[in-house]
Coordinates of C-alpha atoms in Angstrom, one line a residue:
M18 CA 0.0 0.0 -0.1
L19 CA 1.5 3.4 -1.1
T20 CA 2.0 6.0 1.6
L21 CA 1.3 9.6 1.3
K22 CA 5.0 10.3 2.2
E23 CA 6.3 8.0 -0.8
V24 CA 4.0 9.7 -3.2
A25 CA 5.0 13.1 -2.2
Q26 CA 8.8 12.2 -2.3
V27 CA 8.3 11.4 -6.1
A28 CA 6.6 14.8 -6.6
V29 CA 9.3 16.6 -4.6
E30 CA 12.1 15.2 -6.7
A31 CA 10.1 15.7 -9.9
R32 CA 9.6 19.4 -8.9
R33 CA 13.1 19.9 -7.7
D34 CA 14.5 18.6 -11.2
K35 CA 12.1 21.0 -13.1
G36 CA 14.3 23.2 -15.4
A37 CA 17.5 21.4 -14.6
G38 CA 17.9 20.4 -18.2
S39 CA 17.9 16.7 -17.5
G40 CA 15.7 15.9 -20.5
R41 CA 18.6 16.0 -23.0
R42 CA 20.8 13.9 -20.7
L43 CA 17.9 11.3 -20.2
R44 CA 17.7 10.9 -24.0
E45 CA 21.6 10.5 -24.1
I46 CA 21.3 7.8 -21.3
E47 CA 18.6 6.0 -23.2
R48 CA 20.7 5.7 -26.1
I49 CA 23.6 4.3 -24.4
L50 CA 21.1 1.8 -22.7
R51 CA 20.0 0.6 -26.1
R52 CA 23.3 0.3 -27.4
H53 CA 24.4 -2.0 -24.7
R54 CA 21.0 -4.0 -24.9
V55 CA 20.3 -3.8 -21.2
F56 CA 16.8 -5.2 -21.7
K57 CA 18.4 -8.5 -22.9
G58 CA 20.4 -8.7 -19.4
L59 CA 23.9 -7.7 -18.6
S60 CA 26.8 -9.8 -17.4
P61 CA 29.0 -8.3 -14.6
D62 CA 31.6 -7.2 -17.1
E63 CA 29.0 -5.7 -19.6
A64 CA 27.5 -3.9 -16.7
T65 CA 30.9 -2.4 -15.8
S66 CA 31.4 -1.2 -19.5
L67 CA 27.9 0.4 -19.3
L68 CA 28.8 2.5 -16.3
E69 CA 32.1 3.5 -18.0
D70 CA 30.0 4.6 -21.0
L71 CA 27.5 6.4 -19.0
G72 CA 30.0 8.8 -17.5
P73 CA 31.6 9.9 -14.4
T74 CA 28.5 9.9 -12.0
F75 CA 27.6 6.3 -12.9
V76 CA 31.3 5.4 -12.6
K77 CA 31.2 7.0 -9.1
T78 CA 28.0 5.1 -8.4
G79 CA 29.6 1.7 -9.3
Q80 CA 32.6 2.2 -7.1
I81 CA 30.4 3.0 -4.1
A82 CA 28.1 0.0 -4.9
A83 CA 31.2 -2.2 -5.1
N84 CA 31.0 -2.4 -1.4
R85 CA 27.4 -2.7 -1.1
S86 CA 26.6 -6.3 -1.7
D87 CA 23.3 -5.9 -0.1
V88 CA 22.1 -3.6 -3.0
I89 CA 23.7 -5.5 -6.0
P90 CA 24.5 -9.2 -6.3
P91 CA 28.0 -10.0 -5.2
A92 CA 29.3 -10.9 -8.7
Y93 CA 28.4 -7.4 -9.9
A94 CA 29.9 -5.9 -6.8
E95 CA 33.2 -7.6 -7.3
A96 CA 33.3 -6.7 -11.0
F97 CA 32.6 -3.2 -10.1
K98 CA 35.7 -3.1 -8.0
R99 CA 37.6 -2.9 -11.4
L100 CA 36.0 0.3 -12.3
R101 CA 38.4 3.3 -12.7
A102 CA 37.7 6.8 -13.4
D103 CA 40.5 7.0 -16.0
V104 CA 39.6 8.7 -19.1
P105 CA 41.3 10.1 -22.2
P106 CA 43.0 13.5 -21.0
L107 CA 41.6 16.9 -21.9
P108 CA 43.5 18.7 -24.6
Y109 CA 46.2 21.0 -23.4
E110 CA 44.5 24.2 -24.9
E111 CA 41.3 23.4 -22.8
V112 CA 43.4 23.0 -19.5
V113 CA 45.0 26.2 -20.0
A114 CA 41.6 28.0 -20.7
V115 CA 40.3 26.5 -17.5
I116 CA 43.4 27.7 -15.5
E117 CA 43.3 31.3 -17.1
S118 CA 39.6 31.7 -16.6
A119 CA 40.2 30.8 -12.8
F120 CA 43.0 33.1 -12.4
G121 CA 41.8 35.9 -14.5
H122 CA 45.1 36.5 -16.2
P123 CA 47.5 34.4 -18.6
W124 CA 48.9 31.5 -17.1
R125 CA 52.7 32.6 -17.7
E126 CA 52.1 35.3 -15.2
T127 CA 51.9 32.5 -12.7
F128 CA 53.9 29.4 -14.0
S129 CA 56.9 29.5 -16.3
C130 CA 55.8 26.2 -17.9
I131 CA 53.0 23.7 -17.8
E132 CA 53.9 20.2 -18.7
K133 CA 51.5 19.0 -21.6
K134 CA 51.4 15.5 -20.7
P135 CA 49.2 15.0 -17.5
L136 CA 50.3 13.2 -14.4
G137 CA 46.8 11.6 -14.4
S138 CA 43.5 11.8 -16.0
A139 CA 40.3 11.1 -14.3
S140 CA 36.5 11.7 -15.1
I141 CA 36.3 14.7 -12.8
A142 CA 39.8 16.2 -13.0
Q143 CA 43.4 15.8 -14.4
V144 CA 46.6 16.8 -12.9
H145 CA 49.6 18.6 -14.6
R146 CA 53.0 19.5 -13.3
A147 CA 53.8 23.1 -13.5
R148 CA 56.9 25.4 -12.6
I149 CA 56.2 28.6 -10.5
A150 CA 57.2 31.7 -12.4
S151 CA 59.3 34.6 -10.5
C152 CA 57.6 35.2 -7.1
A153 CA 57.4 38.9 -7.8
A154 CA 55.3 38.2 -11.0
V155 CA 53.2 35.8 -9.2
A156 CA 52.5 38.2 -6.3
D157 CA 52.0 41.2 -8.9
A158 CA 49.4 38.9 -10.8
F159 CA 47.4 38.2 -7.7
A160 CA 47.7 41.6 -6.1
G161 CA 44.0 42.4 -6.3
V162 CA 43.0 38.9 -5.2
P163 CA 41.4 38.8 -1.7
D164 CA 43.2 36.5 0.8
D165 CA 39.9 34.6 1.5
R166 CA 39.4 33.5 -2.1
S167 CA 39.4 30.0 -1.3
A168 CA 36.8 30.2 1.6
A169 CA 33.7 28.3 0.6
P170 CA 30.5 30.5 1.0
A171 CA 27.9 29.4 3.7
A172 CA 25.1 27.4 2.3
S173 CA 21.6 28.3 3.4
A174 CA 19.1 25.9 4.7
A175 CA 17.2 26.0 1.6
D176 CA 20.2 25.0 -0.2
A177 CA 21.0 21.9 2.3
H178 CA 19.4 19.4 -0.1
D179 CA 21.6 20.5 -3.2
A180 CA 24.5 18.4 -3.4
F181 CA 26.2 21.2 -5.2
A182 CA 25.1 24.2 -3.2
N183 CA 28.9 25.3 -2.9
V184 CA 30.1 24.9 -6.4
R185 CA 30.5 28.3 -8.0
A186 CA 31.7 29.6 -11.4
P187 CA 35.4 30.2 -11.9
Y188 CA 36.7 33.1 -9.7
A189 CA 37.8 36.2 -11.7
P190 CA 39.9 38.7 -9.7
A191 CA 38.8 42.3 -9.3
A192 CA 42.1 43.7 -10.0
P193 CA 42.0 45.9 -13.3
A194 CA 44.3 44.7 -16.1
A195 CA 46.6 47.8 -15.6
A196 CA 47.4 46.7 -12.1
R197 CA 49.1 43.5 -12.9
V198 CA 52.3 43.1 -14.5
S199 CA 53.2 40.4 -17.0
H200 CA 56.3 39.1 -18.3
A201 CA 55.7 40.7 -21.7
D202 CA 55.8 44.2 -20.1
V203 CA 59.2 43.8 -18.5
P204 CA 62.2 44.8 -21.0
A205 CA 64.7 42.2 -22.2
G206 CA 67.3 41.8 -19.2
A207 CA 65.3 43.3 -16.6
R208 CA 63.4 41.7 -13.8
A209 CA 59.6 42.2 -13.1
P210 CA 59.1 44.9 -10.4
H211 CA 59.0 43.5 -6.9
A212 CA 56.9 44.9 -4.1
A213 CA 60.1 46.0 -2.3
D214 CA 61.1 48.2 -5.1
A215 CA 58.0 50.7 -4.4
P216 CA 58.3 53.2 -1.6
A217 CA 56.9 52.0 1.6
A218 CA 53.9 54.3 1.6
A219 CA 53.0 53.0 -1.9
R220 CA 52.9 49.4 -0.5
V221 CA 50.5 49.6 2.1
P222 CA 47.5 47.3 1.4
A223 CA 44.0 48.5 1.7
G224 CA 42.8 48.3 5.4
T225 CA 46.2 48.4 7.1
S226 CA 47.0 51.4 9.4
S227 CA 50.5 51.9 8.8
P228 CA 53.3 51.4 6.2
R229 CA 55.1 48.9 8.5
A230 CA 52.0 46.9 9.0
G231 CA 51.5 46.9 5.1
V232 CA 55.0 45.8 4.6
A233 CA 54.3 42.8 7.2
A234 CA 51.1 41.9 5.5
A235 CA 52.8 42.0 2.1
A236 CA 55.7 39.9 3.4
A237 CA 53.1 37.3 4.8
R238 CA 51.3 37.3 1.6
A239 CA 54.4 36.7 -0.4
S240 CA 55.5 33.7 1.8
S241 CA 52.1 32.2 0.9
F242 CA 53.3 31.5 -2.8
P243 CA 55.8 28.6 -3.5
P244 CA 59.4 29.6 -4.2
A245 CA 60.3 30.8 -7.7
G246 CA 61.2 27.6 -9.8
A247 CA 59.5 25.3 -7.6
W248 CA 57.5 22.4 -9.2
V249 CA 53.9 22.1 -8.3
A250 CA 50.9 19.9 -9.1
V251 CA 48.0 21.7 -10.7
K252 CA 44.7 19.9 -10.5
V253 CA 42.2 21.1 -13.0
R254 CA 38.4 20.3 -13.1
R255 CA 37.0 19.3 -16.5
P256 CA 34.7 21.7 -18.0
H257 CA 30.8 21.1 -17.8
V258 CA 31.4 18.0 -15.6
V259 CA 29.4 19.8 -12.7
E260 CA 26.3 20.4 -14.8
Q261 CA 26.3 16.9 -16.1
M262 CA 26.8 15.3 -12.7
T263 CA 24.1 17.5 -11.4
Q264 CA 21.6 16.4 -14.1
D265 CA 22.7 12.5 -13.4
L266 CA 22.1 12.9 -9.7
A267 CA 18.6 14.4 -10.2
L268 CA 17.8 11.6 -12.4
I269 CA 19.1 9.0 -9.9
R270 CA 17.1 10.6 -7.0
Q271 CA 14.0 10.4 -9.0
A272 CA 14.7 6.6 -9.8
V273 CA 15.2 6.1 -6.2
A274 CA 11.9 7.8 -5.1
L275 CA 10.1 5.6 -7.8
V276 CA 11.5 2.6 -6.1
G277 CA 9.5 3.8 -3.0
L278 CA 6.4 3.2 -4.9
T279 CA 7.2 -0.4 -5.7
R280 CA 6.9 -3.4 -3.3
A281 CA 10.7 -3.4 -2.5
T282 CA 11.7 -4.4 1.1
D283 CA 12.3 -1.4 3.5
G284 CA 15.9 -2.7 3.8
I285 CA 16.3 -2.3 0.0
K286 CA 14.8 1.2 0.0
L287 CA 16.9 2.3 3.1
S288 CA 20.3 0.8 1.2
L289 CA 19.4 2.8 -1.9
A290 CA 18.7 5.9 -0.1
D291 CA 21.9 5.7 1.8
L292 CA 23.8 4.8 -1.5
V293 CA 22.5 7.9 -3.1
T294 CA 23.3 10.1 0.1
E295 CA 26.8 8.8 0.0
L296 CA 27.2 9.4 -3.7
E297 CA 26.0 12.9 -3.4
R298 CA 28.3 13.7 -0.6
T299 CA 31.4 12.2 -1.9
T300 CA 30.7 13.8 -5.3
R301 CA 30.2 17.3 -3.7
Q302 CA 33.5 17.0 -1.9
E303 CA 35.5 15.8 -5.3
L304 CA 34.0 18.6 -7.6
D305 CA 34.7 21.6 -5.4
F306 CA 38.4 21.9 -5.0
R307 CA 38.0 24.2 -2.2
V308 CA 36.8 21.3 -0.1
E309 CA 39.9 19.4 -0.9
L310 CA 42.2 22.6 0.0
R311 CA 40.8 22.7 3.4
N312 CA 41.1 19.1 3.8
L313 CA 44.7 19.3 2.9
E314 CA 45.4 22.0 5.3
R315 CA 43.6 20.2 8.2
F316 CA 45.3 16.9 7.3
R317 CA 48.7 18.5 7.4
A318 CA 48.0 20.1 10.7
L319 CA 47.2 16.8 12.2
L320 CA 50.3 15.2 10.9
V321 CA 52.7 17.2 13.3
D322 CA 52.9 14.4 15.7
Q323 CA 53.3 11.7 13.2
P324 CA 57.0 11.5 12.1
G325 CA 57.7 10.1 8.7
I326 CA 54.2 11.0 7.5
E327 CA 53.6 14.0 5.1
S328 CA 50.9 15.3 2.7
P329 CA 51.4 18.1 0.1
R330 CA 51.1 21.8 1.1
P331 CA 48.1 23.5 -0.8
Y332 CA 48.4 27.1 -2.0
P333 CA 45.1 28.9 -1.3
L334 CA 46.0 32.1 -3.1
L335 CA 46.7 30.0 -6.3
S336 CA 43.6 27.9 -6.0
T337 CA 39.9 28.2 -6.9
D338 CA 36.9 25.8 -6.8
D339 CA 38.2 24.5 -10.1
V340 CA 41.8 24.8 -9.9
L341 CA 44.0 23.3 -6.9
V342 CA 47.8 24.1 -6.7
M343 CA 49.7 22.0 -4.3
D344 CA 53.4 20.8 -3.7
F345 CA 54.5 18.3 -6.4
V346 CA 55.4 14.8 -4.7
E347 CA 57.6 12.7 -6.6
G348 CA 58.2 9.0 -5.6
P349 CA 57.1 5.4 -6.0
M350 CA 53.7 4.0 -4.9
V351 CA 53.8 2.5 -1.3
N352 CA 53.1 -0.9 -2.8
D353 CA 55.9 -0.8 -5.4
V354 CA 58.2 -3.1 -3.5
A355 CA 60.9 -3.2 -6.1
A356 CA 61.2 0.5 -6.3
L357 CA 61.3 0.8 -2.4
R358 CA 64.0 -1.9 -2.2
A359 CA 66.0 -0.1 -5.0
R360 CA 66.0 3.1 -2.7
D361 CA 67.1 0.8 0.4
L362 CA 63.7 1.1 2.1
D363 CA 62.2 -1.5 4.2
P364 CA 58.6 -2.1 2.9
R365 CA 57.7 -4.2 6.1
A366 CA 58.6 -1.0 8.3
L367 CA 56.8 1.3 6.1
G368 CA 53.6 -0.9 6.2
H369 CA 53.6 -0.9 9.9
R370 CA 54.1 3.1 9.8
L371 CA 51.2 3.3 7.4
A372 CA 48.9 1.3 9.4
E373 CA 49.7 3.2 12.6
S374 CA 49.1 6.4 10.8
Y375 CA 45.8 5.3 9.6
V376 CA 44.7 4.0 13.1
T377 CA 45.8 7.4 14.4
Q378 CA 43.7 9.3 11.8
I379 CA 40.7 7.2 13.0
V380 CA 41.1 6.8 16.7
D381 CA 42.8 9.9 17.7
N382 CA 41.9 12.7 15.1
G383 CA 38.5 11.4 13.7
F384 CA 39.7 12.8 10.4
F385 CA 40.9 10.2 7.8
H386 CA 41.6 9.5 4.2
A387 CA 38.7 7.7 2.7
D388 CA 40.4 6.5 -0.6
P389 CA 43.8 5.1 0.6
H390 CA 44.5 3.0 -2.4
P391 CA 48.1 2.7 -3.5
G392 CA 47.9 5.5 -6.1
N393 CA 47.1 7.9 -3.3
I394 CA 50.1 6.9 -1.0
L395 CA 53.6 7.7 -2.2
V396 CA 57.1 7.3 -0.7
N397 CA 59.2 10.3 -1.0
G398 CA 62.7 10.1 0.8
G399 CA 61.7 7.6 3.3
D400 CA 58.5 9.4 4.2
I401 CA 55.0 8.2 3.5
V402 CA 53.0 11.0 1.8
W403 CA 49.2 10.9 1.5
I404 CA 47.9 12.7 -1.5
D405 CA 44.4 13.4 -3.2
L406 CA 42.4 14.4 0.0
G407 CA 39.2 14.9 -2.2
M408 CA 37.2 12.1 -0.2
V409 CA 37.7 12.0 3.5
G410 CA 35.8 10.6 6.5
E411 CA 35.2 12.4 9.7
L412 CA 34.2 10.7 13.1
T413 CA 32.9 13.0 15.9
A414 CA 34.2 12.6 19.6
M415 CA 31.0 10.4 20.3
E416 CA 31.4 8.3 17.3
R417 CA 35.2 7.7 17.9
G418 CA 34.2 6.5 21.4
L419 CA 31.4 4.0 19.9
V420 CA 34.3 2.7 17.5
G421 CA 36.2 2.0 20.6
R422 CA 33.4 0.4 22.4
M423 CA 32.8 -1.9 19.2
L424 CA 36.3 -3.0 19.0
R425 CA 36.5 -3.4 22.9
A426 CA 33.3 -5.6 22.7
A427 CA 34.6 -7.6 19.8
A428 CA 38.0 -8.2 21.6
E429 CA 36.0 -9.4 24.8
N430 CA 33.5 -11.4 22.7
D431 CA 30.6 -9.5 24.5
P432 CA 27.6 -9.5 21.8
Y433 CA 25.4 -7.5 24.1
A434 CA 28.0 -4.7 24.5
L435 CA 28.6 -4.7 20.8
M436 CA 24.8 -4.4 20.1
Q437 CA 24.4 -1.5 22.4
A438 CA 27.3 0.4 20.7
L439 CA 25.9 -0.4 17.3
L440 CA 22.3 0.7 18.3
A441 CA 23.8 4.0 19.5
A442 CA 25.2 4.7 16.3
A443 CA 22.8 3.3 13.9
R444 CA 19.7 4.8 12.2
D445 CA 16.7 2.6 12.2
G446 CA 14.3 2.3 9.3
G447 CA 11.7 0.0 10.4
E448 CA 11.1 -2.7 13.2
V449 CA 14.0 -4.2 15.0
D450 CA 14.2 -7.4 16.5
H451 CA 16.6 -7.1 19.2
G452 CA 16.6 -10.7 20.3
R453 CA 17.6 -11.9 16.6
L454 CA 20.1 -8.9 16.3
L455 CA 21.9 -10.2 19.4
D456 CA 21.8 -13.8 18.3
R457 CA 23.3 -12.8 14.8
L458 CA 25.9 -10.8 16.4
G459 CA 26.8 -13.6 19.0
R460 CA 27.3 -15.9 16.0
L461 CA 29.4 -13.5 14.3
L462 CA 31.7 -13.0 17.2
A463 CA 31.7 -16.8 17.7
A464 CA 33.1 -17.1 14.2
Y465 CA 35.8 -14.6 14.5
A466 CA 36.8 -16.0 18.0
T467 CA 38.2 -19.1 16.3
V468 CA 40.4 -16.9 14.0
N469 CA 44.0 -15.8 14.9
L470 CA 44.3 -12.2 15.7
S471 CA 46.8 -11.6 12.8
E472 CA 44.2 -13.2 10.4
I473 CA 41.3 -11.0 11.0
D474 CA 40.4 -9.0 8.2
V475 CA 38.9 -5.7 10.1
G476 CA 37.3 -4.2 6.9
R477 CA 35.7 -7.4 6.0
A478 CA 34.5 -7.8 9.7
L479 CA 33.0 -4.3 9.8
M480 CA 31.2 -5.0 6.4
D481 CA 29.7 -8.4 8.1
V482 CA 28.5 -6.3 11.0
F483 CA 26.8 -3.9 8.6
D484 CA 25.0 -6.6 6.7
V485 CA 23.7 -8.0 9.9
L486 CA 22.2 -4.5 10.7
R487 CA 20.6 -4.2 7.3
T488 CA 18.8 -7.4 8.2
Q489 CA 17.2 -5.3 11.0
N490 CA 16.4 -2.2 8.9
L491 CA 19.3 -0.5 10.5
A492 CA 21.9 1.8 8.7
M493 CA 25.1 3.1 10.0
P494 CA 26.1 6.8 9.3
P495 CA 27.9 7.4 6.1
S496 CA 31.4 8.0 8.0
F497 CA 31.2 4.5 9.3
T498 CA 30.7 3.0 5.7
L499 CA 33.7 5.2 4.7
L500 CA 35.5 3.8 7.5
A501 CA 35.0 0.1 6.6
R502 CA 35.6 0.7 3.0
G503 CA 38.9 2.5 4.0
M504 CA 40.0 -0.5 6.1
V505 CA 39.2 -2.8 3.2
T506 CA 41.5 -0.8 1.0
I507 CA 44.3 -0.3 3.4
E508 CA 44.4 -3.9 4.4
G509 CA 44.8 -4.7 0.7
V510 CA 47.9 -2.5 0.5
L511 CA 49.4 -4.0 3.7
V512 CA 49.1 -7.5 2.0
D513 CA 51.6 -6.5 -0.6
I514 CA 54.2 -4.9 1.6
A515 CA 53.7 -6.1 5.3
P516 CA 51.7 -9.4 5.0
D517 CA 52.5 -10.0 8.7
A518 CA 51.0 -6.9 9.9
S519 CA 47.8 -7.0 11.7
V520 CA 45.5 -3.9 11.9
I521 CA 43.3 -5.3 14.7
G522 CA 46.7 -5.8 16.7
I523 CA 47.9 -2.4 16.0
I524 CA 44.6 -0.9 16.9
A525 CA 44.4 -2.9 20.1
D526 CA 48.2 -1.7 20.9
H527 CA 47.1 1.9 20.0
L528 CA 44.1 1.7 22.3
R529 CA 46.1 0.3 25.1
R530 CA 48.7 3.2 24.9
R531 CA 45.9 5.8 25.0
E532 CA 44.5 4.2 28.1
R533 CA 47.8 4.7 30.0
T534 CA 48.0 8.4 29.2
A535 CA 47.3 10.9 32.2
N536 CA 44.2 12.3 30.3
A537 CA 42.8 8.8 29.8
L538 CA 43.3 7.8 33.3
E539 CA 41.8 11.3 34.6
A540 CA 38.7 10.4 32.3
K541 CA 38.3 7.1 33.5
A542 CA 38.5 8.2 37.1
R543 CA 35.8 10.9 36.4
E544 CA 33.8 8.4 35.0
A545 CA 34.1 6.0 37.6
L546 CA 33.2 8.6 40.2
S547 CA 30.3 9.5 38.3
T548 CA 29.0 5.8 37.9
A549 CA 29.5 5.4 41.5
L550 CA 27.6 8.5 42.5
T551 CA 24.7 7.4 40.3
S552 CA 24.7 3.9 41.7
F553 CA 24.7 5.3 45.3
D554 CA 21.8 7.5 44.5
A555 CA 19.8 4.6 42.7
T556 CA 20.6 2.3 45.9
L557 CA 19.1 5.0 48.3
R558 CA 15.9 5.5 46.1
L559 CA 15.5 1.5 45.5
P560 CA 13.5 0.8 48.9
T561 CA 11.1 3.7 48.1
Q562 CA 10.5 2.4 44.6
A563 CA 10.0 -1.2 45.5
S564 CA 7.5 -0.1 48.2
H565 CA 5.5 2.1 45.6
T566 CA 5.6 -0.8 43.2
L567 CA 4.1 -3.4 45.8
D568 CA 1.5 -0.8 46.5
M569 CA 0.5 -0.6 43.0
V570 CA 0.3 -4.3 42.7
N571 CA -2.0 -4.5 45.9
R572 CA -4.2 -1.8 44.0
G573 CA -4.4 -3.6 40.8
Q574 CA -2.6 -0.9 39.0
V575 CA 0.1 -2.8 37.4
S576 CA -0.6 -4.9 34.5
V577 CA 1.7 -7.2 32.2
G578 CA 1.6 -7.2 28.5
A579 CA 3.0 -9.5 26.1
D580 CA 4.3 -8.7 22.5
L581 CA 4.6 -12.0 20.7
H582 CA 6.5 -12.0 17.6
M583 CA 6.2 -14.5 14.7
P584 CA 8.4 -14.8 11.7
T585 CA 7.2 -13.2 8.5
D586 CA 7.1 -16.5 6.6
A587 CA 4.9 -18.0 9.3
L588 CA 2.4 -15.1 9.2
A589 CA 2.3 -15.2 5.4
A590 CA 1.5 -18.8 5.5
L591 CA -1.1 -18.4 8.2
Y592 CA -2.8 -15.5 6.2
S593 CA -2.8 -17.8 3.0
V594 CA -4.3 -20.8 4.8
S595 CA -6.9 -18.6 6.5
G596 CA -7.8 -17.1 3.2
T597 CA -8.1 -20.4 1.4
V598 CA -10.5 -21.7 4.4
A599 CA -12.6 -18.5 3.9
M600 CA -13.1 -19.0 0.3
A601 CA -14.1 -22.7 0.8
L602 CA -16.7 -21.6 3.3
I603 CA -18.0 -18.9 0.8
S604 CA -18.2 -21.6 -1.9
A605 CA -20.0 -23.9 0.2
G606 CA -22.5 -21.1 1.3
L607 CA -23.0 -20.3 -2.2
F608 CA -23.8 -23.7 -3.2
V609 CA -26.2 -24.3 -0.4
G610 CA -27.8 -21.0 -0.9
S611 CA -28.4 -21.7 -4.6
S612 CA -29.6 -25.0 -3.9
L613 CA -32.4 -23.7 -1.8
L614 CA -33.2 -20.9 -4.4
A615 CA -33.6 -23.7 -7.0
Q616 CA -36.6 -25.0 -5.2
T617 CA -38.5 -21.7 -5.7
N618 CA -40.5 -20.4 -8.6
M619 CA -38.5 -17.0 -8.4
H620 CA -38.3 -15.4 -11.8
P621 CA -36.5 -14.8 -14.2
Q622 CA -35.6 -18.4 -14.8
F623 CA -33.1 -20.3 -17.0
L624 CA -33.9 -23.9 -17.9
G625 CA -36.5 -23.8 -15.1
V626 CA -33.9 -22.7 -12.6
P627 CA -33.9 -19.1 -11.1
F628 CA -31.2 -16.8 -12.6
L629 CA -29.9 -16.0 -9.0
A630 CA -29.5 -19.6 -8.2
V631 CA -27.5 -20.0 -11.5
F632 CA -25.1 -17.2 -10.6
G633 CA -24.7 -18.8 -7.1
Y634 CA -23.7 -22.2 -8.7
L635 CA -21.3 -20.4 -11.1
G636 CA -19.7 -18.4 -8.2
A637 CA -19.3 -21.5 -6.0
F638 CA -17.7 -23.6 -8.9
V639 CA -15.2 -20.9 -9.5
L640 CA -14.3 -20.4 -5.8
A641 CA -14.1 -24.3 -5.4
A642 CA -11.7 -24.6 -8.4
Y643 CA -9.7 -21.8 -7.1
V644 CA -9.5 -23.4 -3.6
V645 CA -8.3 -26.7 -5.0
W646 CA -5.8 -25.2 -7.2
R647 CA -4.5 -23.1 -4.3
N648 CA -4.2 -26.3 -2.1
L649 CA -2.2 -28.1 -4.9
L650 CA 0.2 -25.0 -5.2
I651 CA 0.9 -25.0 -1.5
R652 CA 1.5 -28.8 -1.5
H653 CA 3.9 -28.2 -4.4
R654 CA 5.8 -25.6 -2.7
Q655 CA 6.0 -27.4 0.6
K656 CA 7.6 -30.4 -1.3
N657 CA 10.1 -28.0 -3.1
A658 CA 10.9 -26.0 0.1
E659 CA 9.7 -22.8 -1.3
R660 CA 8.2 -19.6 0.3
L661 CA 4.4 -20.0 0.9

């Protein structure tokens, strides 16, 4: 039975898409579907090719669905893991056009050269290596650019539903052309004018109170640029990709809303809604480079206490929402064992350091790299360098505490404590059978209890727990899904370079070290004191509560209720049998009633029998035939162990 909420959701999505220009894109998708002959069925490999042809949004959908075997069959989930966003690179001229549109001036005022061959080309962006021009020329080129150009505008509540509320058009600086000095304006053999060449009074930036303050501000501003001649990585967003992905997501949202009008189970509807929510969130992060810039700045700040771990430094004054400039990092991928050994590096030691870094990101910082595949982890001079912070996960202090409780419950083989921690974090989308959930979690812990600590696949274990939750209409927050997927990926990297490394062992050691710190001991003491005071207060109130309860029992004010739960299959079988019996009784009643009418002289008649009696016989015959057919069908399904 359709609900008003489901019908309204379809109307809302259709109205939201009105005027979004999705009609042309829908026709294009239809042509691609016909070309792949989807209505004749697709094998996993054919489905993978279809997603690649449909474009970046559907490639990203397949990459996310690869870890959601509850939504798609496992064979397709495995095939989708091979999806890559690699595409033919943009022409060099288009890359230059995007950079100049974002900067508002010729690219040679910022870079002395940009390599034509990209370092990498993906469906959303591609990266080129470039060399910084004279610092004086760069500073002059950005003289009119406000310092907060990379700050993202605050989204209003009305825009909260829009996945791309923060993506804006390329930035155009307000400085007039005459205020900028290009290399072409400097005579041969002379250098570009530097800020230090001008009188102090002329160098005071707007809003400063003194020439000395102006010089200090100018010096701080100049230090935010990379040094002259430095190599940087320039990440450029593909033109029109925002518009296409916006249209695709609008179509996907409508399709998911239509699923709500079908008889799909609540678990499938919840899983699909979560998948689309995760797709919108990750796409928003990857499309707006200002998000990645802030991620890089925050990530670098959290690496201060992690020796041997680095990430590229971003340059906000050279970056916009569609161009991101950061330090260029050169080195082999972390799983390139041959290249590491050629540099006299120990892959095993690097693997342990990598795992420790990832655990620190999750447990201590609550801010972690959500796509830790080998291409995003390089080794430079013995340091591990995390790159491509377009997709990150974030855990609140409460969520980090819940993760700790889950791990502790798993280590102590306590299914009840694990269930309580999961219920505190999960979102329910229907009825929850706590008894069955506890039983399933107990069985899962028992299965892992027989496995050696070093052999436990933490990512796979988390995904198993999430699968159990979905059977009870429970869904974890997107941050936990990203955490599980990141764990699966990082353990795949460790298999290549440090097969003896145990992520669960590193997590356990990390938690034990945290518990020995002064802050942790103080927090435990406060928690123990609070628990003791609460227990003491409850003990004092217990006699009074017991007396009141007994008094209510004597007065008949206490009633006991029971809630009996039957399996869905049993209820369905009961309804089926009761319906069949009811139709059999109706058939018998029609036959008896028609026989009585046949003895009367009621008109009109057919062959001497009243028409009403004839209709009664026909109805009795049809119902009797259906009852017989239904009984034979039930008998057949019972013999073949099929659902009734």
